[in-house]
PDB file of C-alpha atoms and ligand atoms in Angstrom:
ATOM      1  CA  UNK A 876     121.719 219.352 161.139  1.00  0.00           C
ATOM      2  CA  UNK A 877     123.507 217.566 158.385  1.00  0.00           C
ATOM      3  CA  UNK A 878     126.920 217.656 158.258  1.00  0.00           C
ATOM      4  CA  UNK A 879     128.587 219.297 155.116  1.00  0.00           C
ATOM      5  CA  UNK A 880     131.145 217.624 152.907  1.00  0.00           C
ATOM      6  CA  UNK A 881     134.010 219.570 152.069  1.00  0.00           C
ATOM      7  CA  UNK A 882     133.431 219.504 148.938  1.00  0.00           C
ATOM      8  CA  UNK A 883     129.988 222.133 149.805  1.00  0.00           C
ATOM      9  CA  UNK A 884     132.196 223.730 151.832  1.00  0.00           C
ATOM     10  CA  UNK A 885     134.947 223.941 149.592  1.00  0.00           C
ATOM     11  CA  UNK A 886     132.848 225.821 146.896  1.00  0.00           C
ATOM     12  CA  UNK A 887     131.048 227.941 149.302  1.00  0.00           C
ATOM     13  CA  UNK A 888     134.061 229.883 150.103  1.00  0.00           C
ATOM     14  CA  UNK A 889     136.311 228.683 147.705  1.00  0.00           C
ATOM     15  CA  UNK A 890     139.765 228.321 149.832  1.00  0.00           C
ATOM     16  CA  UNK A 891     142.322 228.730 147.567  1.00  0.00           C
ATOM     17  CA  UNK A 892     141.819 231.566 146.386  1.00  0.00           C
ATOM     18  CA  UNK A 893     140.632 233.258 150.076  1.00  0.00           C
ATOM     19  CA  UNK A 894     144.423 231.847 150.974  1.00  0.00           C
ATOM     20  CA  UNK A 895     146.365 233.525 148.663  1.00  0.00           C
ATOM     21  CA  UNK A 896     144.935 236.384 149.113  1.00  0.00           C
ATOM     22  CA  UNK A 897     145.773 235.741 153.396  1.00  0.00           C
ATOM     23  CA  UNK A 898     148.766 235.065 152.025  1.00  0.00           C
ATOM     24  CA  UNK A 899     149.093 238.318 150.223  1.00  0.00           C
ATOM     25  CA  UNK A 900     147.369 240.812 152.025  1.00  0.00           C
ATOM     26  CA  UNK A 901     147.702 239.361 155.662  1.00  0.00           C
ATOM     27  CA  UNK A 902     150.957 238.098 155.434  1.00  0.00           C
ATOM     28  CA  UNK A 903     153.678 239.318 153.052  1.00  0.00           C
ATOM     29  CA  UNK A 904     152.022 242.848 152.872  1.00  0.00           C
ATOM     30  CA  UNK A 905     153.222 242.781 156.803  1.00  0.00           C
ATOM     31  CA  UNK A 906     156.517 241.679 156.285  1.00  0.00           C
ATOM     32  CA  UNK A 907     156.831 237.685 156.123  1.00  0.00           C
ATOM     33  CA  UNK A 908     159.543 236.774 154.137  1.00  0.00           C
ATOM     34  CA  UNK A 909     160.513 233.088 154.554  1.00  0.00           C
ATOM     35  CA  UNK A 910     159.250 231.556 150.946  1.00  0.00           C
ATOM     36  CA  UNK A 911     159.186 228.299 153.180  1.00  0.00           C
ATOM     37  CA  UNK A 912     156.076 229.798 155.548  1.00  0.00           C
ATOM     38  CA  UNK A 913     154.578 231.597 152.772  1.00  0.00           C
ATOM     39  CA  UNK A 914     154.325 228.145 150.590  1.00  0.00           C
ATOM     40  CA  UNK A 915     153.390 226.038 153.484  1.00  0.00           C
ATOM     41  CA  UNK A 916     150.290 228.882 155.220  1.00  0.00           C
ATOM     42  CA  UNK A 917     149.452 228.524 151.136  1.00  0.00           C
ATOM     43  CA  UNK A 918     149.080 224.772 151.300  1.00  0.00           C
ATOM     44  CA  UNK A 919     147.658 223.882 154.848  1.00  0.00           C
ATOM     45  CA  UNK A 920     143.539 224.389 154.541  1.00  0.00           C
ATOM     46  CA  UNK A 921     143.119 226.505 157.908  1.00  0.00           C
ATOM     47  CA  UNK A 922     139.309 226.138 157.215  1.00  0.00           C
ATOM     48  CA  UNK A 923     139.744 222.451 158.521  1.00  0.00           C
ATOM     49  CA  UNK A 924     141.119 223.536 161.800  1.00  0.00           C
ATOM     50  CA  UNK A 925     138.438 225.902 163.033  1.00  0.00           C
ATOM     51  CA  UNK A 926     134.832 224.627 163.869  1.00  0.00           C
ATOM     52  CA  UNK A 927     132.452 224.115 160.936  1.00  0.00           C
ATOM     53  CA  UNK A 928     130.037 226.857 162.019  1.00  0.00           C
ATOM     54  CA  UNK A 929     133.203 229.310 161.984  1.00  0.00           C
ATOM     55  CA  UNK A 930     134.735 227.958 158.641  1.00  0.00           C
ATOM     56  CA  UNK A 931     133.721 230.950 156.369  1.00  0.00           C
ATOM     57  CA  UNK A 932     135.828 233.201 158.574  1.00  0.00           C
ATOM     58  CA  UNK A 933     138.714 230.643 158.415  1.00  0.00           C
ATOM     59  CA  UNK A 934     140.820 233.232 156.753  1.00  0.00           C
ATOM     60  CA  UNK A 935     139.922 236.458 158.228  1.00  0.00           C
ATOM     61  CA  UNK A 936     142.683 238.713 159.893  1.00  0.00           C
ATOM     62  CA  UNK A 937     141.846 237.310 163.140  1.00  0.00           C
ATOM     63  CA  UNK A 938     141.792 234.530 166.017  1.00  0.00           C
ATOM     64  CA  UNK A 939     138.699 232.195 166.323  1.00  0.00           C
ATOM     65  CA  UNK A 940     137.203 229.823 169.097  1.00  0.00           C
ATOM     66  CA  UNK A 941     138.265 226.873 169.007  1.00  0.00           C
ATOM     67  CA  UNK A 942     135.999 225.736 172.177  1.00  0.00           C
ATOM     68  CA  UNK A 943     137.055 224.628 175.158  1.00  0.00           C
ATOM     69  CA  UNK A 944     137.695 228.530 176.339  1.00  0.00           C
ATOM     70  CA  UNK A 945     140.837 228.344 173.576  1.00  0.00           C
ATOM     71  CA  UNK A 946     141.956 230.238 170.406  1.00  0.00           C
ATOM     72  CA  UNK A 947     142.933 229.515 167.306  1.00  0.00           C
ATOM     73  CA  UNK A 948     145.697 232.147 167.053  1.00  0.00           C
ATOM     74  CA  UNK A 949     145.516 234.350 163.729  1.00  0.00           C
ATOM     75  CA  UNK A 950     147.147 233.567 160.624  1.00  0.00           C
ATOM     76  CA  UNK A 951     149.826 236.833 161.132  1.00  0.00           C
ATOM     77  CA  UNK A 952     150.942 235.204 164.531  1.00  0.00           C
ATOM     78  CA  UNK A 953     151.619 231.695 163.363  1.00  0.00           C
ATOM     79  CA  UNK A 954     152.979 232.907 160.126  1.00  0.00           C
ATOM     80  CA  UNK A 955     155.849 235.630 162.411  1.00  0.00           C
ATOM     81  CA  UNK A 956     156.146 232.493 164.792  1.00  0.00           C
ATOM     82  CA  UNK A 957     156.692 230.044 162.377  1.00  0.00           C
ATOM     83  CA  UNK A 958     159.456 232.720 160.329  1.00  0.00           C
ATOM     84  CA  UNK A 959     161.375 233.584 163.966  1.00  0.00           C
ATOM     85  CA  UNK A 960     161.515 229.616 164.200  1.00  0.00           C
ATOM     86  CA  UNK A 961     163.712 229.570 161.298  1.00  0.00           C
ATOM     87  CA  UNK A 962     162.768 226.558 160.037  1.00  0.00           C
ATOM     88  CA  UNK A 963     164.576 224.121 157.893  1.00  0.00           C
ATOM     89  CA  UNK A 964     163.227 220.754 156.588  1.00  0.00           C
ATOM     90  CA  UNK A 965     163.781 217.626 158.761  1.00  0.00           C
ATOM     91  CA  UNK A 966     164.225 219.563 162.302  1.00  0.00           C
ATOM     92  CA  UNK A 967     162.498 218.217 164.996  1.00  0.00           C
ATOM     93  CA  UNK A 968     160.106 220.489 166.329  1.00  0.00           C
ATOM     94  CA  UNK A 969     158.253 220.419 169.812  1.00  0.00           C
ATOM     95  CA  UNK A 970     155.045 222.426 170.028  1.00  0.00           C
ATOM     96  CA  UNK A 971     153.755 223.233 173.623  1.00  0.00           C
ATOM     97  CA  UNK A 972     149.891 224.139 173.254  1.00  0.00           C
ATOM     98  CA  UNK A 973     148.757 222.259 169.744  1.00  0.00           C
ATOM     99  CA  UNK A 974     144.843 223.490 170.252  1.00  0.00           C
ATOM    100  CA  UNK A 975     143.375 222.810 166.826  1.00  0.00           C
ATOM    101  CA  UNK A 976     146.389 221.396 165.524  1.00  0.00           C
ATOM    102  CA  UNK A 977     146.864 224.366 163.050  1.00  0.00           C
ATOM    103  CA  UNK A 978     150.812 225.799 163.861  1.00  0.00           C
ATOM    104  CA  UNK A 979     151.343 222.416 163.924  1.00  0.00           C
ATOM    105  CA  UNK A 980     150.432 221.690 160.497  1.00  0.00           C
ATOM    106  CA  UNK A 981     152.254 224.604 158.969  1.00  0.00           C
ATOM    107  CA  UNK A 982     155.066 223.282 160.624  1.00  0.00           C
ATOM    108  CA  UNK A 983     154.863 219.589 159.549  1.00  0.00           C
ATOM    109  CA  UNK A 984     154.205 221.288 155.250  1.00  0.00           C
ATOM    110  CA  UNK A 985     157.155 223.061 155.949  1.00  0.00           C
ATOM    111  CA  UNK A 986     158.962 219.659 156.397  1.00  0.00           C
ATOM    112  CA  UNK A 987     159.562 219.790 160.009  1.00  0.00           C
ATOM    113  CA  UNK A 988     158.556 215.706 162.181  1.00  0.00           C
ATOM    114  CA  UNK A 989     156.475 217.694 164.677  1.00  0.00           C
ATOM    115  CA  UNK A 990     155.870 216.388 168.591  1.00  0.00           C
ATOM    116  CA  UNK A 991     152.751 218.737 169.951  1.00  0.00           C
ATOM    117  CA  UNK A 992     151.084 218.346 173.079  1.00  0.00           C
ATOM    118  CA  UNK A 993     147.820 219.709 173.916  1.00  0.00           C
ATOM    119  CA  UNK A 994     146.522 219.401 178.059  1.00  0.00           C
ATOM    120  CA  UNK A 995     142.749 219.286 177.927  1.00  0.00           C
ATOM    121  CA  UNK A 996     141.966 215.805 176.794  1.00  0.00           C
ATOM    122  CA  UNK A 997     138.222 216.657 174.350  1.00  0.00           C
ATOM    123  CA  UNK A 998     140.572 218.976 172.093  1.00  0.00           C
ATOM    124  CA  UNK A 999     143.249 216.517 172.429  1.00  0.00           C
ATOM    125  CA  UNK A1000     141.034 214.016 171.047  1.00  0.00           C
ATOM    126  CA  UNK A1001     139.207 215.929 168.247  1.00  0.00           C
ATOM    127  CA  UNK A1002     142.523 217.426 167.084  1.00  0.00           C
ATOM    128  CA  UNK A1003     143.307 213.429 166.970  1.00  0.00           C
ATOM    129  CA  UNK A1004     140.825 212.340 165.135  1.00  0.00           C
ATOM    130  CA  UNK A1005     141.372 215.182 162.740  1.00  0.00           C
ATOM    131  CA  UNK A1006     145.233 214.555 161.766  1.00  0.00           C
ATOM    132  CA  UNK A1007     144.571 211.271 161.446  1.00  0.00           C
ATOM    133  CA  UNK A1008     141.591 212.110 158.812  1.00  0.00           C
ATOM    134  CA  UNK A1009     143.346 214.333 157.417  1.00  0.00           C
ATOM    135  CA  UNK A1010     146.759 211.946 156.822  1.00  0.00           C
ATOM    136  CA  UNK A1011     148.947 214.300 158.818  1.00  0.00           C
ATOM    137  CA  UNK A1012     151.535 211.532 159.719  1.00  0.00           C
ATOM    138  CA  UNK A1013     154.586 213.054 161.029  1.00  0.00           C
ATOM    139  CA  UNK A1014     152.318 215.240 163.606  1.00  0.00           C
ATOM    140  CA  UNK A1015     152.885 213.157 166.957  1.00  0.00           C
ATOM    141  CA  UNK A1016     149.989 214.519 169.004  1.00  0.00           C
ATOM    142  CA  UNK A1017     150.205 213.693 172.993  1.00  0.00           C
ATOM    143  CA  UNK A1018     148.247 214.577 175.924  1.00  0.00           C
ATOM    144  CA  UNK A1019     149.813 216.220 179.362  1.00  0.00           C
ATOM    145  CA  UNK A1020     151.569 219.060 180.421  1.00  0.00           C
ATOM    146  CA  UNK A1021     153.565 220.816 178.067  1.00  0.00           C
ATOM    147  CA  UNK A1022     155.425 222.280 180.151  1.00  0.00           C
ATOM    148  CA  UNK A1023     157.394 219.730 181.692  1.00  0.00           C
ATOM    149  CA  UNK A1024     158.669 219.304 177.670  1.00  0.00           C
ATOM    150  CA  UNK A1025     158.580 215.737 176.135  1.00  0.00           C
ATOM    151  CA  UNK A1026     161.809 214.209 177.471  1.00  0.00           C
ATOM    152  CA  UNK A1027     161.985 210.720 175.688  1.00  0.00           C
ATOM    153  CA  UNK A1028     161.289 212.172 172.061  1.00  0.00           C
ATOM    154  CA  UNK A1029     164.435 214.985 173.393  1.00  0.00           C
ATOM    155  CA  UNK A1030     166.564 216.963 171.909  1.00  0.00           C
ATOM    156  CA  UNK A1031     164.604 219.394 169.535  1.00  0.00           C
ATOM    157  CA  UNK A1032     165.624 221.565 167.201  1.00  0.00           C
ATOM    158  CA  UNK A1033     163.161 223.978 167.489  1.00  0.00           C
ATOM    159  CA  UNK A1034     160.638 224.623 170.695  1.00  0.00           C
ATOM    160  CA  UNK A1035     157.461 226.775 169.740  1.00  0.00           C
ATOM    161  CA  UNK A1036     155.204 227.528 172.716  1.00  0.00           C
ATOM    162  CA  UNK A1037     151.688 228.134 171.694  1.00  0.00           C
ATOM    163  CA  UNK A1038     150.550 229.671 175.512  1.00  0.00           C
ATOM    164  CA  UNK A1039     151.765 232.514 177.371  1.00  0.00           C
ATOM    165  CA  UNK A1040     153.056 231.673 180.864  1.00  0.00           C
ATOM    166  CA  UNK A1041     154.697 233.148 183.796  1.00  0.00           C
ATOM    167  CA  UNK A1042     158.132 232.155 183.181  1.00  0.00           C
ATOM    168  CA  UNK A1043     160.205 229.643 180.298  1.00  0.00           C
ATOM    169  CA  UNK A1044     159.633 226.219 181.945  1.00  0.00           C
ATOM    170  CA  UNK A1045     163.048 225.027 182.870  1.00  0.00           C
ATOM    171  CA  UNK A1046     162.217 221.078 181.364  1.00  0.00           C
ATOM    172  CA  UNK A1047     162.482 223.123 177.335  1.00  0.00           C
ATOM    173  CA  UNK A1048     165.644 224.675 177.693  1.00  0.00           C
ATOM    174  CA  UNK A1049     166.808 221.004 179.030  1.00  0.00           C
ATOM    175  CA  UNK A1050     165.282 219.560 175.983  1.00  0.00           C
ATOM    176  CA  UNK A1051     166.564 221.974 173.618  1.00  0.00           C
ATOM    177  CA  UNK A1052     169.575 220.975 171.622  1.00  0.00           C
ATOM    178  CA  UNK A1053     172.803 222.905 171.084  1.00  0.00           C
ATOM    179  CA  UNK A1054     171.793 225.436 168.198  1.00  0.00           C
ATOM    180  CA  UNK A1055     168.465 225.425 169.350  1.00  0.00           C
ATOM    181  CA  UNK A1056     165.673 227.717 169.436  1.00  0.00           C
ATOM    182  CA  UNK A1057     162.926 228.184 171.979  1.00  0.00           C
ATOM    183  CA  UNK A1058     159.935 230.740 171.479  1.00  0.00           C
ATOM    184  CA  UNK A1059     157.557 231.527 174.475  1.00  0.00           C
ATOM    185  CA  UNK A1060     155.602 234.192 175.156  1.00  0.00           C
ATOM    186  CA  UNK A1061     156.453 235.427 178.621  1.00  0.00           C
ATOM    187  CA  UNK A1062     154.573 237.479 180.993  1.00  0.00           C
ATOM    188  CA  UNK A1063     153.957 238.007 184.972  1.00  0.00           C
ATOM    189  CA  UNK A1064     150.235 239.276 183.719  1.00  0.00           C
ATOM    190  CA  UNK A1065     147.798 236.396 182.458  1.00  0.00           C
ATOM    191  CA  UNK A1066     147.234 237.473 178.138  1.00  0.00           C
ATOM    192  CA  UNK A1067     149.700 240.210 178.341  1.00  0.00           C
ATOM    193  CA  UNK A1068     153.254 239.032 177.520  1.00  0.00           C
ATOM    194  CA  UNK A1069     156.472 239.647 175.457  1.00  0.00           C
ATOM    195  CA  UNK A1070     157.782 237.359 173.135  1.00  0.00           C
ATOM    196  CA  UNK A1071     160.620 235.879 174.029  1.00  0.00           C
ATOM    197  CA  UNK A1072     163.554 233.950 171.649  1.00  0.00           C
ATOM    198  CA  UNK A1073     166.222 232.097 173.499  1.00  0.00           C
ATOM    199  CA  UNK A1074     168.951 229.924 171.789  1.00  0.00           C
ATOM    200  CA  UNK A1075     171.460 227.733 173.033  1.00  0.00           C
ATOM    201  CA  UNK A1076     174.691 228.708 171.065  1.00  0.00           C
ATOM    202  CA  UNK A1077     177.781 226.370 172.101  1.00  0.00           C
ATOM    203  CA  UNK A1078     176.214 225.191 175.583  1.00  0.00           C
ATOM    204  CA  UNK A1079     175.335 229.036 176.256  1.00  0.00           C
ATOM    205  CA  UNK A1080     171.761 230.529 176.496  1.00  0.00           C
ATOM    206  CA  UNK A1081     171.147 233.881 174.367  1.00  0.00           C
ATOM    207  CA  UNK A1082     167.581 235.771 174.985  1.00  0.00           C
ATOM    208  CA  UNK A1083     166.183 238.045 172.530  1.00  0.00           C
ATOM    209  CA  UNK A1084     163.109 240.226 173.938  1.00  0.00           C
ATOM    210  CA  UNK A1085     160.945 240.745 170.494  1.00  0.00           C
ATOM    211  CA  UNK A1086     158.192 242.573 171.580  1.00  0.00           C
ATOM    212  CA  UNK A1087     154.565 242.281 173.337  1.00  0.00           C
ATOM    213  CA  UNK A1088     152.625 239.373 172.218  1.00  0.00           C
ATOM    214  CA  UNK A1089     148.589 238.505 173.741  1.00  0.00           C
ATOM    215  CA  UNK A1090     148.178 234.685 173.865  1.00  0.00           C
ATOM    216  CA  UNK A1091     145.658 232.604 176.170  1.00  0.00           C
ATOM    217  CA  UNK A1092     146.932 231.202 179.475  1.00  0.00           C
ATOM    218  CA  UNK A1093     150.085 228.317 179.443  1.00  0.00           C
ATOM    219  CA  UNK A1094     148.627 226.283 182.359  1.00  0.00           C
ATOM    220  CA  UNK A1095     150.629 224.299 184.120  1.00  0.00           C
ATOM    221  CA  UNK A1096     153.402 222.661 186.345  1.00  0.00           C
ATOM    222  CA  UNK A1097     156.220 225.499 185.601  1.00  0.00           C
ATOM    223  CA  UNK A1098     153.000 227.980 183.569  1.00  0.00           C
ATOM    224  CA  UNK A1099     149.766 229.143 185.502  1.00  0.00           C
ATOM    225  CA  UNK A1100     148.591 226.942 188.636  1.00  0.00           C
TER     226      UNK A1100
HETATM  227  N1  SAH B2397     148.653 226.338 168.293  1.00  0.00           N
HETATM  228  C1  SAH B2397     147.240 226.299 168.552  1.00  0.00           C
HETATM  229  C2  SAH B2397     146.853 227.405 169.505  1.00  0.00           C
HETATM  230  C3  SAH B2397     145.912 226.918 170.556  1.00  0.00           C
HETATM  231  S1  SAH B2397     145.699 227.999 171.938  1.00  0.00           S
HETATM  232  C4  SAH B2397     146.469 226.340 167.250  1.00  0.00           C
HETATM  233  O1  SAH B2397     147.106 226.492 166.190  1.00  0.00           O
HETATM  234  O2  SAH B2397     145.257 226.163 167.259  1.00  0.00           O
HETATM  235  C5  SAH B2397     146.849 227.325 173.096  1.00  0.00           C
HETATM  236  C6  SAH B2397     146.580 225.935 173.564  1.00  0.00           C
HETATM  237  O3  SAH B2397     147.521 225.653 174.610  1.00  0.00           O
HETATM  238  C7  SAH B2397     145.212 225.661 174.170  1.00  0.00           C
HETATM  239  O4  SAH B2397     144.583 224.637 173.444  1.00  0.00           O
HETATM  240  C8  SAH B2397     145.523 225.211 175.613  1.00  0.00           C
HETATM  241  O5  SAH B2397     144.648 224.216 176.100  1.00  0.00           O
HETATM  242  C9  SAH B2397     146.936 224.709 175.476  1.00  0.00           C
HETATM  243  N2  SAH B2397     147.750 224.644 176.696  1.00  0.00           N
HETATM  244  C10 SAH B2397     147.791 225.532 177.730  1.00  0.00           C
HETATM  245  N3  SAH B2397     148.686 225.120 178.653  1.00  0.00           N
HETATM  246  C11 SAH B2397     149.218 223.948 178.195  1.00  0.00           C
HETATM  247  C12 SAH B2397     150.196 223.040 178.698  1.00  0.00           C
HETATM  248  N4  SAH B2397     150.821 223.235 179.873  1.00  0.00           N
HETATM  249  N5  SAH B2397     150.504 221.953 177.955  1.00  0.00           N
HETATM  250  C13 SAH B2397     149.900 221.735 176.773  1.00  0.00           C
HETATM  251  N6  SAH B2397     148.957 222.546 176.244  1.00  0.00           N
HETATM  252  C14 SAH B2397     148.621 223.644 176.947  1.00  0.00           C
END
């Protein structure tokens, strides 16, 4: 099969306007707030981060396959994960679990120089590929185990984990500067967790418990053997 431009794809499903409505319906109608996530889930065209085949349904209410047995998670989550970030422009972000490279772009239009690290090498590569098409530059994409953190580009700002493991990897509190927030989901049951919010206030860790959360498996070193 031939592949489609965007520009076919673009007026088959006409993206701006299916985003504002996302935007509107999916998003503030649920309680997002942050003009700063609102503007940036407005800007960043979700319907290049999910396969072609799947594109129409970029910006349903809903996760999609991604391949490789992995999610893209749906716009609601990243939108309430990127707001409980509390983002401001110029923060370094780490993101543990980059997938289609998706959260990660919301966070680089909100003004953030993201680090995200993806484990399984083929979606590491596509996602590559697709940044760099795309002229995503301050998305630094690596390869490995996100769970042992990224300890030469440390301290972050802000640490968003994209997976759902067993317990908060020791390395990201290391790597987390003072002021810092860390959001994992956190469960002893594989895709049933709560979301957890810890912050390092003046040297000393705070945890928040916010509630259950279903995300696929954090596999790893300190995540799922
Ligand atoms: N944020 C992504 C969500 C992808 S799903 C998006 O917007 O599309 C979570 C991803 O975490 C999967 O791609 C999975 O392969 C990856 N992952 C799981 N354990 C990991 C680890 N220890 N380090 C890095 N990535 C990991």
């Amino acid at each position: 099969m031939q592949e489609k431009g965007a520009e076919t794809r673009k007026a088959s499903i006409d993206p701006k306007r299916l985003r504002s409505r996302m935007v509107r319906e999916q998003l503030e109608a649920r309680g997002i707030s942050d003009a700063r996530v609102l503007d940036a889930m407005w800007r960043v065209p979700r319907h290049m981060f999910v396969p072609e085949g799947l594109a129409p349904h970029a910006y349903d209410d809903s996760s999609l396959p991604i391949g490789y047995g992995q999610t893209i998670s749906q716009p609601y989550t990243v939108a309430r994960m990127s707001e409980l970030l509390k983002i401001e422009p110029g923060m370094r972000v780490l993101e543990i679990g980059a997938g289609s490279g998706y959260q990660a772009a919301v966070l680089a239009a909100m003004g953030c120089t993201v680090y995200a690290i993806e484990r399984l090498r083929e979606l590491f590569i596509a996602t590559t590929a697709k940044l760099r098409k795309m002229g995503l530059r301050t998305i630094h994409l690596k390869c490995g185990d996100g769970t042992l953190g990224l300890a030469h580009a440390a301290p972050f700002h802000r640490i968003i984990v994209s997976a759902g493991g067993p317990e908060i990897p020791p390395p990201l509190v290391e790597q987390l500067r003072d002021d810092g927030i860390l959001l994992i989901p956190v469960g002893a049951r594989q895709r049933e967790q709560r979301l957890v919010r810890l912050r390092r206030i003046h040297g000393r860790i705070v945890q928040e418990d916010l509630g259950p959360a279903v995300f696929v498996d954090l596999v790893g070193n300190h995540g799922w053997r």
